[in-house]
Structures are given as C-alpha cells and as structure tokens.
Amino acid sequence: GENVGLHLPTLSVQEGDNSIINCAYSNSASDYFIWYKQESGKGPQFIIDIRSNMDKRQGQRVTVLLNKTVKHLSLQIAATQPGDSAVYFCAEKYAGNMLTFGGGTRLMVKP
Amino acid sequence: NAGVTQTPKFRVLKTGQSMTLLCAQDMNHEYMYWYRQDPGMGLRLIHYSVGEGTTAKGEVPDGYNVSRLKKQNFLLGLESAAPSQTSVYFCASSYSPWGGGAYGDTQYFGPGTRLTVL
C-alpha cells in the first residue's frame, strides 16, 4: 500500500495460524495503549486498547498483552484470515499528553 | 453516521501553491487532530483543536495553519507548499482529550488525503 514504508518489518503467516505482532514503547510512565490496523489506502482503524493497570485484554479474535517491566506490547490475532492483512501499529499515551505512534508492522496472510 | 470524512482524497500541487484540506466529523467530538504519515514513520501530529474556535501546535506545525470555525470541521491549510510536505494527511477526532477517557474512547481517523508537491 502507498501509505506504508518500504522498510517496515513484515510478519508473514499462514491463513488459520495465530499471529503475534510486537511493539516496544518508549515511555515507562505511559498509561494507555492502543492498537490500530491500517489497510492499504485507508485510515487507521481502532482494534483494541488497554490501560497500564492491566496485563491482558481480549476482544473478538484479538488479545493485547502489556509487559510494563520491559515496556512491551503485543497483539495476538487468533485464526488469522486474509482480511487481517494490513499494517498494524501501536500508540501510547502518558497522562494528558498526545498519542505517540509506532512505525508499524506489515502482516501478510498467505492463503 | 459517516464518522470522519476528508476532502480531497488526492491532490498534486506545484511548489509555492496553496491549498486547504477539509475534515468533517459527525460524532459531536470536541477534539480534532491533523497528522501526517510518511513512509516508515509513525503518524506525526501537526496541529490539534480542543474545541470550536481553538487550535494548538503539535509536533510538526511549521508550514501549516489550521482553523476550527465550526465544531464539526477542522481545516488544514498550506500557504506555500514545499516538496517536503508531500505526504498522506489524516484527520482524527475523539470524545476525550487524545482519546483514552474510557475503553474504546479513542481517536477515530478519516480515510486520508494523499498530497504530492512537485
């Protein structure tokens, strides 16, 4: 897609497998985290969010895990489908400050 | 309920030309934002607004101006376009400041405007 970079890390998975996308965040004081999905030529779409007082949160086919010790966030997608192919990026927020966005990971689902 | 819409979807400018990007939201959100997205980089905040008649600078405001005359609209202007402003521009809105007031209360994005400055 034209809205993603040539140098984005890429994860390639087989349809039906589980996907794990990782994100290292920068601010140990960040208290709110979001995962977005961005399909080619479209705007970012909210997937799931989590606050710093939780380690895990589940949605429909997606789970977000937060490890504050190592400042790591992951998005797990169960039974990955071709429609999951997109760029995924995380965002963090500290108190009342602006969201800071990561560069993203491209997920490619092989049929 | 259209959410966040942006016009135009594509635009090509020559260096020095001016243009205005329009963002509209129908969710009655107080907070609106303009971002730019460049290859391999995260979204960067240009300007934002915390309510009708207010605007503030973000991370990369130089070369851009904004106006929020109506609550539902947020305009981004380029007075004298430069090739460095070639990018994809996204508008977003949220109910609470920056989103995150409650689970699911996040920033909702428009489809983007692809701008090329020659």
mmCIF file of C-alpha atoms in Angstrom:
data_model
loop_
_atom_site.group_PDB
_atom_site.id
_atom_site.type_symbol
_atom_site.label_atom_id
_atom_site.label_comp_id
_atom_site.label_asym_id
_atom_site.label_seq_id
_atom_site.Cartn_x
_atom_site.Cartn_y
_atom_site.Cartn_z
ATOM 1 C CA GLY A 1 0.000 0.000 0.000
ATOM 2 C CA GLU A 2 1.112 3.555 -0.620
ATOM 3 C CA ASN A 3 0.710 4.537 2.986
ATOM 4 C CA VAL A 4 3.318 2.142 4.332
ATOM 5 C CA GLY A 5 7.026 2.277 4.126
ATOM 6 C CA LEU A 6 9.407 0.094 2.213
ATOM 7 C CA HIS A 7 11.304 -0.707 5.385
ATOM 8 C CA LEU A 8 8.504 -1.818 7.666
ATOM 9 C CA PRO A 9 9.102 -5.100 9.481
ATOM 10 C CA THR A 10 6.943 -7.791 7.958
ATOM 11 C CA LEU A 11 5.256 -10.798 9.501
ATOM 12 C CA SER A 12 4.080 -13.486 7.135
ATOM 13 C CA VAL A 13 1.660 -16.126 8.437
ATOM 14 C CA GLN A 14 -0.428 -18.907 7.015
ATOM 15 C CA GLU A 15 -4.174 -18.473 6.979
ATOM 16 C CA GLY A 16 -5.642 -20.043 10.082
ATOM 17 C CA ASP A 17 -2.494 -19.667 12.174
ATOM 18 C CA ASN A 18 -2.214 -17.297 15.103
ATOM 19 C CA SER A 19 -0.289 -14.042 14.645
ATOM 20 C CA ILE A 20 1.705 -12.144 17.224
ATOM 21 C CA ILE A 21 2.717 -8.566 16.488
ATOM 22 C CA ASN A 22 5.068 -6.819 18.873
ATOM 23 C CA CYS A 23 5.648 -3.228 19.849
ATOM 24 C CA ALA A 24 8.262 -1.679 22.119
ATOM 25 C CA TYR A 25 7.013 1.540 23.636
ATOM 26 C CA SER A 26 9.188 4.373 24.801
ATOM 27 C CA ASN A 27 7.796 5.936 27.956
ATOM 28 C CA SER A 28 7.676 3.897 31.160
ATOM 29 C CA ALA A 29 5.063 6.320 32.505
ATOM 30 C CA SER A 30 2.625 5.729 29.617
ATOM 31 C CA ASP A 31 -0.728 4.661 30.972
ATOM 32 C CA TYR A 32 -2.818 3.939 27.897
ATOM 33 C CA PHE A 33 -2.046 1.913 24.808
ATOM 34 C CA ILE A 34 -3.867 1.292 21.557
ATOM 35 C CA TRP A 35 -3.504 -1.000 18.599
ATOM 36 C CA TYR A 36 -4.556 0.236 15.163
ATOM 37 C CA LYS A 37 -4.957 -1.594 11.868
ATOM 38 C CA GLN A 38 -4.310 0.235 8.619
ATOM 39 C CA GLU A 39 -5.273 -1.292 5.309
ATOM 40 C CA SER A 40 -3.745 -0.038 2.107
ATOM 41 C CA GLY A 41 -5.150 3.339 1.114
ATOM 42 C CA LYS A 42 -7.245 3.702 4.265
ATOM 43 C CA GLY A 43 -7.046 5.466 7.575
ATOM 44 C CA PRO A 44 -6.028 3.737 10.811
ATOM 45 C CA GLN A 45 -8.798 1.692 12.378
ATOM 46 C CA PHE A 46 -9.048 1.110 16.136
ATOM 47 C CA ILE A 47 -8.660 -2.533 17.160
ATOM 48 C CA ILE A 48 -8.226 -2.704 20.923
ATOM 49 C CA ASP A 49 -6.869 -0.679 23.824
ATOM 50 C CA ILE A 50 -5.508 -1.353 27.289
ATOM 51 C CA ARG A 51 -4.640 0.662 30.365
ATOM 52 C CA SER A 52 -1.463 0.264 32.363
ATOM 53 C CA ASN A 53 -3.312 -1.271 35.332
ATOM 54 C CA MET A 54 -4.000 -4.387 33.245
ATOM 55 C CA ASP A 55 -1.699 -7.007 31.724
ATOM 56 C CA LYS A 56 -4.121 -8.519 29.253
ATOM 57 C CA ARG A 57 -7.305 -7.615 27.478
ATOM 58 C CA GLN A 58 -9.295 -9.601 24.974
ATOM 59 C CA GLY A 59 -11.538 -8.666 22.115
ATOM 60 C CA GLN A 60 -13.034 -10.578 19.271
ATOM 61 C CA ARG A 61 -10.179 -12.778 17.947
ATOM 62 C CA VAL A 62 -7.641 -10.316 19.322
ATOM 63 C CA THR A 63 -5.737 -10.138 22.599
ATOM 64 C CA VAL A 64 -3.436 -7.375 23.757
ATOM 65 C CA LEU A 65 -0.695 -8.144 26.269
ATOM 66 C CA LEU A 66 1.183 -5.489 28.193
ATOM 67 C CA ASN A 67 4.525 -6.086 29.890
ATOM 68 C CA LYS A 68 5.432 -2.914 31.725
ATOM 69 C CA THR A 69 8.690 -4.338 33.056
ATOM 70 C CA VAL A 70 10.226 -4.395 29.593
ATOM 71 C CA LYS A 71 7.932 -1.771 28.004
ATOM 72 C CA HIS A 72 6.489 -4.238 25.558
ATOM 73 C CA LEU A 73 3.069 -4.520 23.979
ATOM 74 C CA SER A 74 1.853 -7.346 21.788
ATOM 75 C CA LEU A 75 -1.208 -8.013 19.679
ATOM 76 C CA GLN A 76 -2.304 -11.580 19.186
ATOM 77 C CA ILE A 77 -4.703 -12.409 16.367
ATOM 78 C CA ALA A 78 -6.327 -15.823 16.515
ATOM 79 C CA ALA A 79 -7.052 -17.821 13.364
ATOM 80 C CA THR A 80 -5.608 -15.172 11.063
ATOM 81 C CA GLN A 81 -7.631 -14.503 7.949
ATOM 82 C CA PRO A 82 -6.710 -12.878 4.608
ATOM 83 C CA GLY A 83 -8.729 -9.844 5.658
ATOM 84 C CA ASP A 84 -6.277 -9.327 8.513
ATOM 85 C CA SER A 85 -3.545 -8.395 6.064
ATOM 86 C CA ALA A 86 -2.624 -4.813 6.867
ATOM 87 C CA VAL A 87 -0.129 -2.661 8.730
ATOM 88 C CA TYR A 88 -0.566 -2.756 12.486
ATOM 89 C CA PHE A 89 0.844 -0.128 14.798
ATOM 90 C CA CYS A 90 0.671 0.670 18.441
ATOM 91 C CA ALA A 91 0.255 4.004 20.155
ATOM 92 C CA GLU A 92 0.966 5.087 23.731
ATOM 93 C CA LYS A 93 -0.213 7.957 25.853
ATOM 94 C CA TYR A 94 1.174 9.443 29.022
ATOM 95 C CA ALA A 95 -1.281 11.240 31.308
ATOM 96 C CA GLY A 96 -2.881 14.085 29.337
ATOM 97 C CA ASN A 97 -0.284 14.170 26.618
ATOM 98 C CA MET A 98 -0.614 13.408 22.951
ATOM 99 C CA LEU A 99 -0.592 9.935 21.490
ATOM 100 C CA THR A 100 2.784 8.723 20.236
ATOM 101 C CA PHE A 101 2.602 6.270 17.366
ATOM 102 C CA GLY A 102 4.966 3.477 16.425
ATOM 103 C CA GLY A 103 6.125 2.855 12.866
ATOM 104 C CA GLY A 104 4.116 -0.316 12.338
ATOM 105 C CA THR A 105 4.441 -3.932 11.253
ATOM 106 C CA ARG A 106 3.084 -5.287 7.998
ATOM 107 C CA LEU A 107 1.095 -8.513 8.392
ATOM 108 C CA MET A 108 0.816 -10.686 5.297
ATOM 109 C CA VAL A 109 -1.544 -13.651 5.376
ATOM 110 C CA LYS A 110 -0.849 -16.457 2.949
ATOM 111 C CA PRO A 111 -3.911 -18.385 1.772
ATOM 112 C CA ASN B 1 -23.207 8.208 10.563
ATOM 113 C CA ALA B 2 -20.211 8.804 8.297
ATOM 114 C CA GLY B 3 -17.624 9.186 11.076
ATOM 115 C CA VAL B 4 -14.663 11.239 9.896
ATOM 116 C CA THR B 5 -14.503 12.340 6.272
ATOM 117 C CA GLN B 6 -11.748 14.153 4.417
ATOM 118 C CA THR B 7 -11.649 16.049 1.142
ATOM 119 C CA PRO B 8 -9.979 15.864 -1.269
ATOM 120 C CA LYS B 9 -8.652 12.301 -1.437
ATOM 121 C CA PHE B 10 -5.768 13.190 -3.746
ATOM 122 C CA ARG B 11 -4.077 16.418 -4.763
ATOM 123 C CA VAL B 12 -0.997 17.411 -6.721
ATOM 124 C CA LEU B 13 0.461 20.867 -6.145
ATOM 125 C CA LYS B 14 3.363 22.791 -7.542
ATOM 126 C CA THR B 15 5.884 24.302 -5.142
ATOM 127 C CA GLY B 16 4.549 27.572 -3.801
ATOM 128 C CA GLN B 17 0.884 26.834 -4.381
ATOM 129 C CA SER B 18 -1.614 26.859 -1.560
ATOM 130 C CA MET B 19 -4.474 24.588 -0.634
ATOM 131 C CA THR B 20 -6.864 23.673 2.151
ATOM 132 C CA LEU B 21 -7.736 20.199 3.357
ATOM 133 C CA LEU B 22 -11.146 19.767 4.910
ATOM 134 C CA CYS B 23 -12.015 17.374 7.708
ATOM 135 C CA ALA B 24 -15.548 16.804 8.939
ATOM 136 C CA GLN B 25 -16.867 14.612 11.759
ATOM 137 C CA ASP B 26 -20.436 13.827 12.722
ATOM 138 C CA MET B 27 -19.766 12.285 16.136
ATOM 139 C CA ASN B 28 -20.021 15.567 18.049
ATOM 140 C CA HIS B 29 -16.417 15.214 19.202
ATOM 141 C CA GLU B 30 -14.746 18.170 20.852
ATOM 142 C CA TYR B 31 -11.213 17.143 19.971
ATOM 143 C CA MET B 32 -9.801 17.034 16.461
ATOM 144 C CA TYR B 33 -6.328 16.407 15.085
ATOM 145 C CA TRP B 34 -4.303 16.622 11.911
ATOM 146 C CA TYR B 35 -1.481 14.122 11.330
ATOM 147 C CA ARG B 36 0.917 13.397 8.532
ATOM 148 C CA GLN B 37 2.187 9.936 7.684
ATOM 149 C CA ASP B 38 5.453 9.412 5.858
ATOM 150 C CA PRO B 39 6.920 6.094 4.671
ATOM 151 C CA GLY B 40 8.392 4.051 7.501
ATOM 152 C CA MET B 41 7.416 6.593 10.150
ATOM 153 C CA GLY B 42 4.692 6.780 12.717
ATOM 154 C CA LEU B 43 1.929 9.330 12.499
ATOM 155 C CA ARG B 44 3.118 12.791 13.485
ATOM 156 C CA LEU B 45 0.825 15.416 14.926
ATOM 157 C CA ILE B 46 0.683 18.699 13.012
ATOM 158 C CA HIS B 47 -1.994 20.687 14.850
ATOM 159 C CA TYR B 48 -4.937 19.910 17.047
ATOM 160 C CA SER B 49 -8.044 21.523 18.466
ATOM 161 C CA VAL B 50 -9.718 21.104 21.841
ATOM 162 C CA GLY B 51 -12.945 22.743 20.778
ATOM 163 C CA GLU B 52 -14.632 25.147 18.405
ATOM 164 C CA GLY B 53 -12.548 28.273 17.914
ATOM 165 C CA THR B 54 -9.379 26.801 19.427
ATOM 166 C CA THR B 55 -6.235 25.414 17.828
ATOM 167 C CA ALA B 56 -2.789 24.415 19.076
ATOM 168 C CA LYS B 57 0.529 23.323 17.610
ATOM 169 C CA GLY B 58 1.580 19.718 17.555
ATOM 170 C CA GLU B 59 4.895 18.069 16.857
ATOM 171 C CA VAL B 60 5.459 19.329 13.282
ATOM 172 C CA PRO B 61 3.434 22.549 12.793
ATOM 173 C CA ASP B 62 5.772 24.547 10.554
ATOM 174 C CA GLY B 63 4.346 25.378 7.131
ATOM 175 C CA TYR B 64 0.751 24.602 8.138
ATOM 176 C CA ASN B 65 -2.156 26.575 9.549
ATOM 177 C CA VAL B 66 -5.491 25.365 10.868
ATOM 178 C CA SER B 67 -8.910 26.693 11.720
ATOM 179 C CA ARG B 68 -11.868 25.316 13.672
ATOM 180 C CA LEU B 69 -14.729 27.692 12.986
ATOM 181 C CA LYS B 70 -17.358 25.006 13.467
ATOM 182 C CA LYS B 71 -17.249 22.112 15.905
ATOM 183 C CA GLN B 72 -17.646 19.524 13.178
ATOM 184 C CA ASN B 73 -14.987 20.896 10.819
ATOM 185 C CA PHE B 74 -11.216 21.202 11.075
ATOM 186 C CA LEU B 75 -9.323 22.770 8.175
ATOM 187 C CA LEU B 76 -5.633 22.336 7.411
ATOM 188 C CA GLY B 77 -4.003 24.930 5.186
ATOM 189 C CA LEU B 78 -0.734 25.013 3.314
ATOM 190 C CA GLU B 79 0.095 28.595 2.361
ATOM 191 C CA SER B 80 3.143 27.866 0.204
ATOM 192 C CA ALA B 81 3.575 24.176 -0.475
ATOM 193 C CA ALA B 82 7.025 22.600 -0.464
ATOM 194 C CA PRO B 83 8.150 19.159 -1.679
ATOM 195 C CA SER B 84 8.850 18.213 1.954
ATOM 196 C CA GLN B 85 5.104 18.406 2.541
ATOM 197 C CA THR B 86 4.480 15.509 0.194
ATOM 198 C CA SER B 87 2.734 13.056 2.497
ATOM 199 C CA VAL B 88 -0.509 11.388 3.421
ATOM 200 C CA TYR B 89 -2.576 13.556 5.757
ATOM 201 C CA PHE B 90 -5.012 12.115 8.259
ATOM 202 C CA CYS B 91 -7.605 13.847 10.337
ATOM 203 C CA ALA B 92 -8.894 12.311 13.559
ATOM 204 C CA SER B 93 -11.369 13.161 16.274
ATOM 205 C CA SER B 94 -12.078 11.961 19.782
ATOM 206 C CA TYR B 95 -14.605 12.429 22.569
ATOM 207 C CA SER B 96 -12.000 12.942 25.310
ATOM 208 C CA PRO B 97 -8.575 14.622 25.072
ATOM 209 C CA TRP B 98 -6.355 12.425 22.923
ATOM 210 C CA GLY B 99 -8.753 9.518 23.476
ATOM 211 C CA GLY B 100 -8.487 7.053 26.334
ATOM 212 C CA GLY B 101 -11.149 8.514 28.571
ATOM 213 C CA ALA B 102 -12.765 5.110 28.646
ATOM 214 C CA TYR B 103 -12.161 1.853 26.846
ATOM 215 C CA GLY B 104 -12.995 2.345 23.198
ATOM 216 C CA ASP B 105 -12.917 6.119 23.550
ATOM 217 C CA THR B 106 -10.118 6.594 21.123
ATOM 218 C CA GLN B 107 -9.167 8.708 18.155
ATOM 219 C CA TYR B 108 -11.163 7.894 15.032
ATOM 220 C CA PHE B 109 -9.441 8.554 11.745
ATOM 221 C CA GLY B 110 -10.559 9.688 8.336
ATOM 222 C CA PRO B 111 -9.521 7.950 5.104
ATOM 223 C CA GLY B 112 -6.645 10.326 4.381
ATOM 224 C CA THR B 113 -5.555 12.792 1.712
ATOM 225 C CA ARG B 114 -2.564 11.961 -0.456
ATOM 226 C CA LEU B 115 -0.721 15.165 -1.303
ATOM 227 C CA THR B 116 2.141 15.401 -3.760
ATOM 228 C CA VAL B 117 4.112 18.622 -4.101
ATOM 229 C CA LEU B 118 6.220 18.862 -7.231
#
